[in-house]
Coordinates of C-alpha atoms in Angstrom, one line a residue:
M1 CA 0.0 0.0 0.0
N2 CA 1.2 3.5 -0.8
Q3 CA 0.4 6.7 1.2
E4 CA -2.2 7.6 -1.4
S5 CA -4.2 4.5 -0.7
T6 CA -4.2 5.2 3.1
R7 CA -6.0 8.4 2.5
L8 CA -8.9 6.7 0.7
H9 CA -10.5 5.2 3.9
P10 CA -9.2 4.4 7.4
A11 CA -10.0 0.7 6.7
L12 CA -7.3 0.6 4.0
T13 CA -4.4 1.5 6.3
P14 CA -1.6 -1.1 6.4
E15 CA -2.5 -1.9 10.0
A16 CA -6.2 -2.4 9.1
L17 CA -5.1 -4.6 6.2
L18 CA -3.0 -6.8 8.4
R19 CA -5.8 -7.2 10.8
A20 CA -8.2 -8.1 8.0
R21 CA -5.8 -10.6 6.5
A22 CA -5.3 -12.3 9.9
R23 CA -9.1 -12.5 10.5
A24 CA -9.7 -13.7 7.0
A25 CA -7.2 -16.5 7.5
R26 CA -8.8 -17.5 10.8
E27 CA -12.4 -17.4 9.4
M28 CA -11.4 -18.6 5.9
R29 CA -13.2 -15.7 4.3
P30 CA -12.1 -13.2 1.6
V31 CA -10.1 -10.2 2.7
P32 CA -12.4 -7.6 0.9
E33 CA -15.4 -9.1 2.7
I34 CA -13.7 -8.6 6.1
M35 CA -12.6 -5.1 5.2
A36 CA -16.1 -4.1 4.1
E37 CA -17.5 -5.3 7.5
E38 CA -14.9 -3.4 9.5
S39 CA -15.1 -0.2 7.5
G40 CA -18.8 0.0 7.1
L41 CA -18.4 0.4 3.4
T42 CA -20.5 -1.6 0.9
A43 CA -18.8 -4.5 -0.8
E44 CA -18.9 -2.5 -4.1
A45 CA -17.4 0.6 -2.5
C46 CA -14.7 -1.4 -0.7
L47 CA -13.8 -3.2 -4.0
T48 CA -13.5 0.2 -5.8
A49 CA -11.3 1.6 -3.0
L50 CA -9.0 -1.5 -3.2
A51 CA -8.9 -1.2 -7.0
H52 CA -7.9 2.4 -6.7
A53 CA -5.2 1.6 -4.2
L54 CA -3.8 -1.2 -6.4
R55 CA -4.3 0.8 -9.6
W56 CA -6.4 -2.1 -11.0
Q57 CA -9.7 -1.8 -12.8
V58 CA -13.0 -3.2 -11.5
L59 CA -15.1 -4.9 -14.2
E60 CA -18.8 -4.5 -14.5
N61 CA -21.2 -7.2 -15.6
D62 CA -21.5 -5.9 -19.2
E63 CA -17.7 -6.0 -19.6
L64 CA -17.5 -9.5 -18.2
A65 CA -20.1 -10.7 -20.7
T66 CA -17.7 -9.8 -23.6
L67 CA -14.8 -11.9 -22.3
T68 CA -13.8 -15.3 -23.6
P69 CA -12.4 -17.9 -21.1
D70 CA -8.9 -19.2 -21.8
F71 CA -8.1 -22.3 -19.7
D72 CA -5.0 -23.0 -21.9
V73 CA -2.9 -20.7 -19.8
I74 CA -4.4 -21.9 -16.5
S75 CA -6.4 -25.1 -16.3
F76 CA -10.0 -24.9 -15.0
D77 CA -9.3 -26.9 -11.9
E78 CA -6.3 -24.6 -11.0
A79 CA -8.4 -21.5 -11.7
V80 CA -11.1 -22.7 -9.3
S81 CA -8.4 -23.6 -6.7
R82 CA -6.7 -20.2 -7.0
Q83 CA -10.0 -18.3 -7.5
V84 CA -8.8 -16.6 -10.6
F85 CA -10.5 -16.4 -14.0
P86 CA -8.2 -16.3 -17.1
C87 CA -9.8 -14.8 -20.1
R88 CA -9.2 -12.8 -23.3
T89 CA -10.7 -9.6 -24.5
T90 CA -12.2 -9.2 -28.0
G91 CA -8.8 -7.8 -29.0
G92 CA -6.9 -10.9 -27.7
E93 CA -5.4 -9.3 -24.6
L94 CA -5.0 -11.7 -21.7
W95 CA -6.7 -10.7 -18.4
M96 CA -6.6 -12.4 -15.0
I97 CA -9.7 -11.6 -12.9
L98 CA -9.6 -11.8 -9.1
A99 CA -12.1 -11.0 -6.4
D100 CA -9.5 -11.2 -3.5
P101 CA -6.1 -9.8 -4.4
F102 CA -4.8 -10.9 -1.0
A103 CA -5.8 -14.6 -1.3
P104 CA -2.8 -16.6 -0.1
G105 CA -0.6 -17.6 -3.1
S106 CA -2.9 -16.5 -5.8
V107 CA -1.1 -13.4 -7.3
P108 CA 2.5 -14.8 -7.0
W109 CA 1.5 -18.2 -8.2
V110 CA -0.2 -16.8 -11.3
E111 CA 2.6 -14.4 -12.1
D112 CA 5.1 -17.3 -11.8
R113 CA 3.0 -19.7 -13.8
V114 CA 1.8 -17.7 -16.8
G115 CA 4.4 -17.2 -19.4
E116 CA 3.0 -14.3 -21.3
A117 CA 2.0 -10.7 -20.5
F118 CA -1.3 -10.2 -18.8
V119 CA -3.3 -7.5 -16.9
W120 CA -4.9 -7.9 -13.5
R121 CA -8.6 -7.0 -13.1
L122 CA -10.9 -7.1 -10.2
A123 CA -14.5 -8.3 -10.0
S124 CA -17.0 -8.8 -7.2
E125 CA -17.0 -12.2 -5.5
H126 CA -20.4 -12.8 -6.9
A127 CA -19.3 -12.0 -10.4
L128 CA -16.3 -14.3 -10.2
A129 CA -18.4 -17.1 -8.8
T130 CA -20.8 -16.6 -11.6
L131 CA -18.0 -16.8 -14.2
L132 CA -16.4 -19.9 -12.7
G133 CA -19.9 -21.5 -12.0
A134 CA -20.9 -21.1 -15.6
Q135 CA -17.8 -22.9 -16.8
D136 CA -18.2 -25.6 -14.1
E137 CA -21.8 -26.0 -15.3
A138 CA -20.6 -26.5 -18.8
R139 CA -18.1 -29.1 -17.7
H140 CA -20.6 -30.8 -15.5
T141 CA -23.2 -30.9 -18.2
V142 CA -20.8 -32.2 -20.9
S143 CA -19.5 -34.9 -18.5
S144 CA -23.0 -36.1 -17.8
L145 CA -23.9 -36.3 -21.5
R146 CA -23.8 -39.8 -22.9
L147 CA -22.8 -40.3 -26.6
G148 CA -23.9 -43.2 -28.7
E149 CA -26.9 -44.3 -26.6
V150 CA -29.3 -43.2 -29.2
G151 CA -32.1 -45.2 -30.7
E152 CA -32.6 -46.5 -34.1
G153 CA -32.4 -43.8 -36.8
E154 CA -30.8 -41.2 -34.4
R155 CA -27.8 -39.2 -35.5
E156 CA -24.6 -40.0 -33.7
D157 CA -23.7 -36.3 -33.0
V158 CA -26.8 -35.8 -30.8
L159 CA -26.0 -35.5 -27.1
V160 CA -28.1 -37.2 -24.5
V161 CA -28.6 -35.9 -21.0
T162 CA -30.7 -37.4 -18.2
L163 CA -32.8 -34.8 -16.4
Q164 CA -34.0 -35.1 -12.8
T165 CA -37.8 -35.5 -13.2
L166 CA -38.5 -33.8 -9.8
A167 CA -35.9 -31.0 -10.5
N168 CA -34.3 -31.5 -7.2
D169 CA -30.8 -30.3 -8.2
A170 CA -29.2 -27.9 -5.8
N171 CA -28.2 -25.5 -8.6
P172 CA -31.1 -23.1 -9.2
V173 CA -30.4 -22.7 -12.9
V174 CA -30.4 -26.5 -13.4
K175 CA -33.5 -26.8 -11.3
L176 CA -35.4 -24.3 -13.3
V177 CA -34.4 -25.8 -16.7
N178 CA -35.2 -29.3 -15.5
S179 CA -38.6 -28.4 -14.0
T180 CA -39.5 -26.3 -17.1
L181 CA -38.8 -29.2 -19.5
Y182 CA -40.6 -31.7 -17.3
D183 CA -43.7 -29.5 -17.0
A184 CA -43.7 -28.8 -20.7
L185 CA -43.6 -32.5 -21.5
K186 CA -46.4 -33.2 -19.0
D187 CA -48.6 -30.4 -20.4
N188 CA -48.1 -31.5 -24.1
V189 CA -46.3 -28.3 -25.0
S190 CA -45.0 -27.9 -28.5
D191 CA -42.5 -25.1 -27.9
I192 CA -40.8 -23.4 -24.9
H193 CA -39.9 -19.7 -25.2
F194 CA -37.4 -18.1 -22.9
E195 CA -37.6 -14.3 -23.4
C196 CA -35.1 -11.9 -21.9
G197 CA -36.2 -8.4 -20.9
P198 CA -34.8 -5.5 -18.9
A199 CA -36.1 -7.0 -15.7
G200 CA -35.1 -10.6 -16.3
L201 CA -36.5 -13.6 -18.0
I202 CA -40.0 -14.8 -18.9
A203 CA -40.7 -18.5 -19.8
K204 CA -43.7 -19.2 -22.0
F205 CA -45.3 -22.5 -23.2
R206 CA -47.0 -22.8 -26.6
I207 CA -50.0 -25.0 -26.1
D208 CA -52.4 -25.7 -29.0
G209 CA -50.6 -23.0 -31.0
V210 CA -51.0 -20.2 -28.4
L211 CA -48.3 -18.8 -26.0
S212 CA -49.0 -18.5 -22.3
E213 CA -46.6 -17.3 -19.6
V214 CA -45.6 -19.9 -17.0
T215 CA -42.9 -18.3 -14.9
A216 CA -40.8 -15.1 -14.6
V217 CA -37.3 -14.7 -13.2
P218 CA -36.5 -11.1 -12.2
S219 CA -32.8 -11.3 -12.6
P220 CA -30.7 -10.6 -15.7
D221 CA -27.7 -12.4 -14.3
F222 CA -29.8 -15.5 -13.7
A223 CA -31.3 -15.2 -17.2
A224 CA -27.8 -15.2 -18.7
Q225 CA -26.8 -18.3 -16.7
L226 CA -30.0 -20.1 -17.9
V227 CA -29.2 -19.3 -21.5
S228 CA -25.6 -20.6 -21.0
R229 CA -27.0 -23.8 -19.5
L230 CA -29.2 -24.4 -22.6
K231 CA -26.3 -23.6 -24.9
V232 CA -24.1 -26.2 -23.3
M233 CA -26.8 -28.8 -23.5
S234 CA -27.2 -28.0 -27.2
Q235 CA -23.4 -28.0 -27.9
L236 CA -23.4 -24.3 -28.8
D237 CA -20.8 -21.6 -28.1
I238 CA -21.5 -20.1 -24.7
S239 CA -19.0 -17.3 -25.3
E240 CA -20.9 -16.1 -28.4
H241 CA -23.7 -13.6 -27.7
R242 CA -23.9 -11.6 -30.9
V243 CA -25.1 -14.1 -33.6
P244 CA -27.9 -16.6 -33.8
Q245 CA -27.1 -20.3 -33.0
D246 CA -29.1 -23.5 -33.6
G247 CA -28.6 -26.8 -32.0
R248 CA -30.4 -29.8 -30.5
F249 CA -30.2 -32.3 -27.6
K250 CA -32.0 -35.3 -26.4
A251 CA -33.3 -35.5 -22.8
I252 CA -34.2 -38.6 -20.9
I253 CA -37.1 -37.7 -18.6
A254 CA -38.4 -40.4 -16.4
G255 CA -36.9 -43.0 -18.9
R256 CA -38.7 -41.3 -21.8
P257 CA -36.5 -39.9 -24.7
V258 CA -37.5 -36.5 -26.0
D259 CA -35.8 -34.5 -28.7
F260 CA -35.4 -30.7 -28.3
R261 CA -34.4 -28.4 -31.1
V262 CA -32.9 -25.2 -29.8
S263 CA -32.7 -21.7 -31.4
V264 CA -30.8 -18.9 -29.8
I265 CA -31.1 -15.3 -31.0
P266 CA -29.5 -12.2 -29.6
S267 CA -31.9 -9.5 -28.4
L268 CA -31.8 -6.0 -26.9
F269 CA -31.6 -7.4 -23.4
G270 CA -29.6 -10.5 -23.8
E271 CA -30.5 -13.7 -25.8
D272 CA -33.9 -15.3 -26.4
V273 CA -34.1 -19.1 -26.6
V274 CA -36.8 -21.2 -28.2
L275 CA -37.0 -25.0 -27.7
R276 CA -39.2 -27.0 -30.0
I277 CA -40.2 -30.3 -28.4
L278 CA -40.2 -33.4 -30.6
D279 CA -41.7 -36.1 -28.3
K280 CA -41.6 -39.3 -30.2
K281 CA -43.7 -41.2 -27.7
A282 CA -46.5 -38.6 -28.0
V283 CA -46.2 -38.7 -31.7
A284 CA -46.3 -42.5 -31.6
D285 CA -49.4 -42.4 -29.5
E286 CA -51.0 -40.0 -31.9
I287 CA -49.9 -41.9 -35.0
S288 CA -50.8 -45.3 -33.7
G289 CA -53.9 -46.3 -35.6
L290 CA -53.9 -42.9 -37.2
S291 CA -56.0 -42.4 -40.3
L292 CA -57.2 -39.3 -42.1
D293 CA -60.6 -39.6 -40.4
R294 CA -59.0 -38.8 -37.0
I295 CA -57.4 -35.6 -38.1
G296 CA -60.8 -34.0 -38.4
F297 CA -61.3 -33.1 -42.0
D298 CA -64.8 -32.6 -43.3
E299 CA -66.1 -35.3 -45.6
R300 CA -65.6 -33.6 -48.9
T301 CA -62.0 -32.6 -48.0
L302 CA -61.3 -36.1 -46.7
A303 CA -62.5 -37.7 -49.9
A304 CA -60.3 -35.4 -52.0
I305 CA -57.2 -36.1 -49.9
R306 CA -57.8 -39.8 -50.1
R307 CA -58.2 -39.7 -53.8
L308 CA -54.8 -37.8 -54.2
A309 CA -53.0 -40.2 -51.8
Q310 CA -54.1 -43.2 -53.8
E311 CA -53.0 -42.0 -57.3
P312 CA -50.5 -44.3 -59.0
Y313 CA -47.9 -41.5 -59.6
G314 CA -47.6 -37.8 -59.4
M315 CA -47.2 -35.4 -56.6
L316 CA -49.3 -34.4 -53.5
L317 CA -48.2 -31.3 -51.6
V318 CA -49.4 -30.2 -48.2
A319 CA -48.9 -26.5 -47.5
G320 CA -49.1 -24.5 -44.3
P321 CA -47.0 -22.6 -41.8
T322 CA -44.9 -24.4 -39.1
G323 CA -47.0 -26.3 -36.6
S324 CA -50.1 -26.6 -38.9
G325 CA -50.1 -30.4 -38.9
K326 CA -48.7 -31.0 -42.4
T327 CA -46.4 -33.9 -41.4
T328 CA -49.2 -35.6 -39.4
T329 CA -51.5 -35.5 -42.5
L330 CA -48.7 -37.1 -44.6
Y331 CA -48.2 -39.8 -41.9
A332 CA -51.9 -40.5 -41.9
A333 CA -52.0 -40.8 -45.7
L334 CA -49.0 -43.1 -45.8
S335 CA -50.5 -45.3 -43.0
E336 CA -53.7 -45.7 -45.0
I337 CA -52.0 -46.7 -48.3
H338 CA -49.3 -48.8 -46.8
N339 CA -50.2 -52.4 -47.7
G340 CA -46.8 -54.0 -47.8
R341 CA -46.8 -54.4 -51.6
D342 CA -45.2 -51.1 -52.4
K343 CA -41.8 -49.8 -51.6
I344 CA -42.2 -46.6 -49.5
V345 CA -39.1 -44.5 -48.7
T346 CA -39.1 -41.2 -46.7
I347 CA -36.4 -38.6 -46.1
E348 CA -37.2 -36.4 -43.1
D349 CA -35.6 -33.8 -40.8
P350 CA -36.1 -35.3 -38.3
V351 CA -37.8 -38.7 -38.4
E352 CA -40.6 -38.0 -36.0
Y353 CA -42.1 -41.4 -35.9
V354 CA -41.1 -44.9 -37.1
L355 CA -43.5 -46.3 -39.7
P356 CA -43.3 -50.1 -39.7
G357 CA -42.2 -51.5 -43.0
V358 CA -41.1 -48.1 -44.4
L359 CA -37.5 -47.1 -45.1
Q360 CA -37.0 -43.8 -43.4
I361 CA -33.9 -41.7 -43.9
P362 CA -32.9 -38.9 -41.4
V363 CA -31.4 -35.8 -42.9
N364 CA -27.9 -35.1 -41.6
E365 CA -26.6 -31.8 -42.9
K366 CA -23.3 -32.0 -40.9
K367 CA -22.4 -35.2 -42.8
G368 CA -23.6 -33.8 -46.2
L369 CA -26.9 -35.7 -46.4
G370 CA -29.5 -33.1 -47.3
F371 CA -32.9 -33.5 -48.9
A372 CA -31.6 -33.3 -52.5
R373 CA -28.7 -35.8 -52.1
G374 CA -30.9 -38.2 -50.1
L375 CA -33.6 -37.9 -52.7
R376 CA -31.2 -38.9 -55.5
S377 CA -30.2 -42.0 -53.6
I378 CA -33.8 -42.9 -52.9
L379 CA -34.6 -42.9 -56.7
R380 CA -31.8 -45.5 -57.1
H381 CA -33.5 -47.7 -54.4
D382 CA -36.5 -48.6 -56.7
P383 CA -39.3 -46.9 -54.6
D384 CA -42.9 -46.8 -55.5
K385 CA -43.9 -44.0 -53.1
I386 CA -41.6 -41.3 -51.7
M387 CA -42.2 -38.8 -48.9
V388 CA -39.9 -35.8 -48.8
G389 CA -40.2 -34.1 -45.4
E390 CA -40.0 -30.6 -46.8
I391 CA -39.2 -29.0 -50.2
R392 CA -37.2 -25.9 -49.3
D393 CA -34.9 -25.3 -52.3
G394 CA -34.9 -25.5 -56.1
E395 CA -32.7 -28.6 -56.3
T396 CA -35.0 -30.7 -54.1
A397 CA -38.0 -29.3 -56.0
Q398 CA -36.6 -30.3 -59.4
I399 CA -35.7 -33.8 -58.3
S400 CA -39.1 -34.3 -56.7
V401 CA -40.9 -33.1 -59.9
Q402 CA -38.7 -35.5 -62.0
A403 CA -39.5 -38.4 -59.6
A404 CA -43.2 -37.7 -60.0
L405 CA -42.9 -37.5 -63.8
T406 CA -41.1 -40.9 -63.9
G407 CA -43.8 -43.0 -62.3
H408 CA -43.4 -42.4 -58.6
L409 CA -46.0 -41.0 -56.2
V410 CA -44.3 -38.2 -54.2
F411 CA -45.6 -36.7 -50.9
S412 CA -44.1 -33.6 -49.5
T413 CA -44.7 -30.4 -47.5
V414 CA -44.2 -26.8 -48.5
H415 CA -44.2 -23.7 -46.4
A416 CA -46.9 -21.6 -48.1
N417 CA -50.1 -19.9 -47.0
S418 CA -52.5 -21.2 -49.6
V419 CA -52.9 -23.7 -52.4
F420 CA -52.2 -20.9 -55.0
D421 CA -49.1 -19.7 -53.1
V422 CA -47.5 -23.1 -53.7
I423 CA -47.5 -22.5 -57.4
G424 CA -45.7 -19.2 -57.0
R425 CA -43.3 -20.8 -54.5
F426 CA -42.1 -23.4 -57.1
Q427 CA -41.9 -20.8 -59.8
H428 CA -39.7 -18.7 -57.5
M429 CA -37.4 -21.7 -56.9
G430 CA -36.9 -21.9 -60.7
V431 CA -38.9 -25.0 -61.4
D432 CA -40.2 -25.3 -64.9
V433 CA -44.0 -24.6 -64.7
Y434 CA -45.0 -27.0 -67.4
G435 CA -43.2 -29.9 -65.8
F436 CA -44.4 -28.9 -62.3
V437 CA -48.1 -28.8 -63.2
S438 CA -47.8 -32.0 -65.2
A439 CA -46.4 -33.8 -62.1
L440 CA -48.7 -32.2 -59.6
N441 CA -51.9 -34.0 -58.7
G442 CA -53.1 -31.7 -56.0
V443 CA -52.3 -29.3 -53.1
V444 CA -53.8 -29.4 -49.6
A445 CA -53.5 -26.2 -47.6
Q446 CA -54.3 -26.7 -43.9
R447 CA -54.4 -25.0 -40.5
L448 CA -55.1 -26.2 -37.0
V449 CA -57.9 -24.6 -35.0
R450 CA -58.5 -25.0 -31.3
V451 CA -61.7 -26.7 -30.4
N452 CA -64.0 -25.8 -27.5
C453 CA -63.3 -27.7 -24.3
P454 CA -66.0 -30.4 -23.9
H455 CA -66.0 -29.9 -20.1
C456 CA -66.8 -26.2 -19.9
S457 CA -68.3 -25.1 -23.2
I458 CA -71.6 -23.4 -23.1
G459 CA -74.1 -22.0 -25.5
T460 CA -73.6 -18.3 -26.2
M461 CA -74.3 -15.7 -28.9
P462 CA -71.3 -13.6 -30.1
E463 CA -71.5 -9.9 -30.1
P464 CA -72.9 -8.2 -33.3
A465 CA -69.6 -6.4 -33.8
L466 CA -67.7 -9.7 -33.9
I467 CA -70.2 -11.1 -36.4
E468 CA -69.7 -8.1 -38.6
Q469 CA -65.9 -8.3 -38.3
S470 CA -66.1 -11.9 -39.3
G471 CA -67.9 -11.1 -42.5
L472 CA -71.2 -12.7 -41.5
A473 CA -73.4 -9.6 -41.4
G474 CA -76.6 -10.2 -43.3
F475 CA -76.3 -14.0 -43.3
D476 CA -79.0 -16.3 -41.9
L477 CA -77.3 -17.6 -38.7
S478 CA -80.5 -18.9 -37.0
D479 CA -79.4 -22.6 -37.2
W480 CA -75.8 -22.0 -36.0
N481 CA -74.8 -23.8 -32.8
W482 CA -72.9 -21.0 -31.1
R483 CA -70.7 -22.3 -28.2
M484 CA -67.6 -21.3 -26.4
G485 CA -65.5 -22.6 -23.5
V486 CA -65.5 -20.6 -20.3
G487 CA -62.3 -22.2 -18.9
C488 CA -61.7 -25.0 -16.4
E489 CA -58.9 -27.1 -14.9
H490 CA -59.2 -29.5 -17.9
C491 CA -58.2 -26.9 -20.4
R492 CA -55.9 -24.8 -18.2
W493 CA -58.6 -22.1 -18.1
T494 CA -58.3 -21.3 -21.8
G495 CA -61.7 -22.6 -22.9
F496 CA -60.1 -24.8 -25.6
K497 CA -59.0 -28.4 -25.5
G498 CA -57.1 -29.9 -28.4
R499 CA -57.0 -28.9 -32.1
Q500 CA -58.5 -30.2 -35.3
A501 CA -57.5 -29.6 -38.9
I502 CA -59.2 -27.4 -41.5
A503 CA -58.1 -27.5 -45.1
E504 CA -58.7 -26.6 -48.7
V505 CA -57.8 -28.9 -51.6
L506 CA -56.9 -27.8 -55.1
L507 CA -57.2 -30.6 -57.6
L508 CA -55.1 -30.2 -60.8
D509 CA -57.5 -31.0 -63.6
D510 CA -56.9 -30.1 -67.3
E511 CA -58.6 -26.7 -66.9
M512 CA -56.5 -25.7 -63.9
R513 CA -53.3 -26.9 -65.6
E514 CA -54.0 -24.8 -68.7
L515 CA -54.7 -21.7 -66.6
I516 CA -51.5 -22.1 -64.6
I517 CA -49.3 -22.7 -67.7
G518 CA -51.0 -19.7 -69.4
R519 CA -50.2 -17.5 -66.2
A520 CA -53.9 -16.7 -65.8
P521 CA -54.7 -14.1 -63.0
L522 CA -55.5 -15.3 -59.5
T523 CA -59.2 -14.4 -59.8
R524 CA -59.6 -16.9 -62.7
L525 CA -57.7 -19.6 -60.8
K526 CA -60.0 -19.1 -57.8
E527 CA -63.1 -19.2 -60.0
A528 CA -61.9 -22.6 -61.5
A529 CA -61.3 -23.8 -57.9
R530 CA -64.8 -22.9 -56.8
R531 CA -66.2 -25.0 -59.7
Q532 CA -64.6 -28.0 -58.0
Q533 CA -67.1 -27.3 -55.1
A534 CA -64.5 -27.9 -52.4
P535 CA -64.7 -25.5 -49.4
D536 CA -61.8 -23.1 -49.0
L537 CA -60.0 -22.6 -45.7
R538 CA -62.3 -19.9 -44.5
M539 CA -65.4 -21.9 -45.3
S540 CA -64.0 -25.0 -43.7
A541 CA -63.4 -22.9 -40.5
L542 CA -66.9 -21.4 -40.5
L543 CA -68.4 -24.9 -40.8
R544 CA -66.6 -25.7 -37.5
V545 CA -68.1 -22.6 -35.8
R546 CA -71.6 -23.5 -37.1
A547 CA -71.3 -27.0 -35.6
G548 CA -70.3 -25.5 -32.2
E549 CA -66.8 -26.9 -32.3
T550 CA -64.9 -23.6 -32.1
T551 CA -65.4 -19.9 -32.0
L552 CA -65.3 -17.0 -34.4
E553 CA -62.4 -15.4 -32.5
E554 CA -60.4 -18.6 -33.0
I555 CA -61.0 -18.9 -36.7
N556 CA -60.3 -15.2 -37.2
R557 CA -56.9 -15.9 -35.6
V558 CA -55.8 -18.5 -38.2
T559 CA -57.8 -17.6 -41.4
F560 CA -58.4 -14.4 -43.3
V561 CA -61.9 -12.8 -43.2
G562 CA -63.5 -12.5 -46.7

């Protein structure tokens, strides 16, 4: 200590420092903590005074978040033992972070051990513990992951972690993650959203297509630790906070394997994480005995889809946004036509359910197996019927069209909002229009609507304003069975329990093909579609309302009015 430091505060005199060091040794506590007690200063003020005396810099949380750990210069175990955190700045400068510059042996040991120039920095004891704890959490998680214990059809690079079902881990971050995943599985959640804000973190569940808040954590530091935990489980870079990252992991919950797809995106207040749950057991229960009847299509739509699924060759496309049930519809169609006499091959990302007697190929982009390459191999495997999980690029689209034109029946999904948008999507991907419409048998565009809870739905008449907003003003609604759920424990007080599909089907007859090839305006295409007498999406949804199965608010949420 120099004389300047003794003028900062009486507690920082050499005599006071000696007393604090002696007491710290007896009580096995950090010297700054003892000095803060004896001086009456806050821990932060004491640390600032020490930093000024030593001419070191105190790091704040936002600065700590930009640093990258470097355990090559000092191993992690040694860093924990000496309570020092080695790291590098974005410019590559080596820093050593301490919370207690008087810890026995730390400073001289590091200076003797490290063979390159570095700079000392101070941080609070809590901040240092958080830094080391996050790295320890990463090591603990990775060591508990089991490689290779994956089921049939799983990719070898997927990590498997066993989670405590009752979330009784002492670490609060691990406890929250485990309990959230467990509750999500129990409640049939499709997605988990962790959203970071200025006050901390909010967790939301997507149930039946709608988000609802389940918990809030008013701590930005805790939110950052939770994101790091999820990154480690997903084999992502925990030191990267500025670019999006995608990963996946498999969790064993109560002996039940569940796949989680993870997406991390930087936001204004940290990073938001979305986990999509792929529960094969739930899908298996859903698919077991699945047929198109159970999806909930109306009779006319059901007959049109069955007709398209039983054609000898050509292409059947199912369109809709993510989570609209497209894959389930294809699984149902394949289950109905699978008779053991045809060779059926699928390529999917991922394989959500094992279909007995069907060759299913999982996409593995890391190993170079994408949809296009896999589809080429499938065509050399003498298939009769092919299912492509999704057509998302021009190459896959071209090969699928060629397969349909050469005697195969091709099933696939496309992200498009309507049956007519599918045509524009293929044109945008550079597919020859004549070949495409020649191969295409039909398009199904579908959505999922929530249905009224059978336990709490009651008869009720909607407000006149809602009827007008829904485009029903002036219609005879006297025979409509108006019902809505009021909320109960069976439906988590939402009024809805489960979902059913609504759809529109476009059959490619000669008239429709000529109009598309001639680039006819959309109005003429819609007129030709109406002559097929199949209900469009909006009409299919209104029929559900008329039958008392759902509400006007719900169908207005998923379909356009008019």
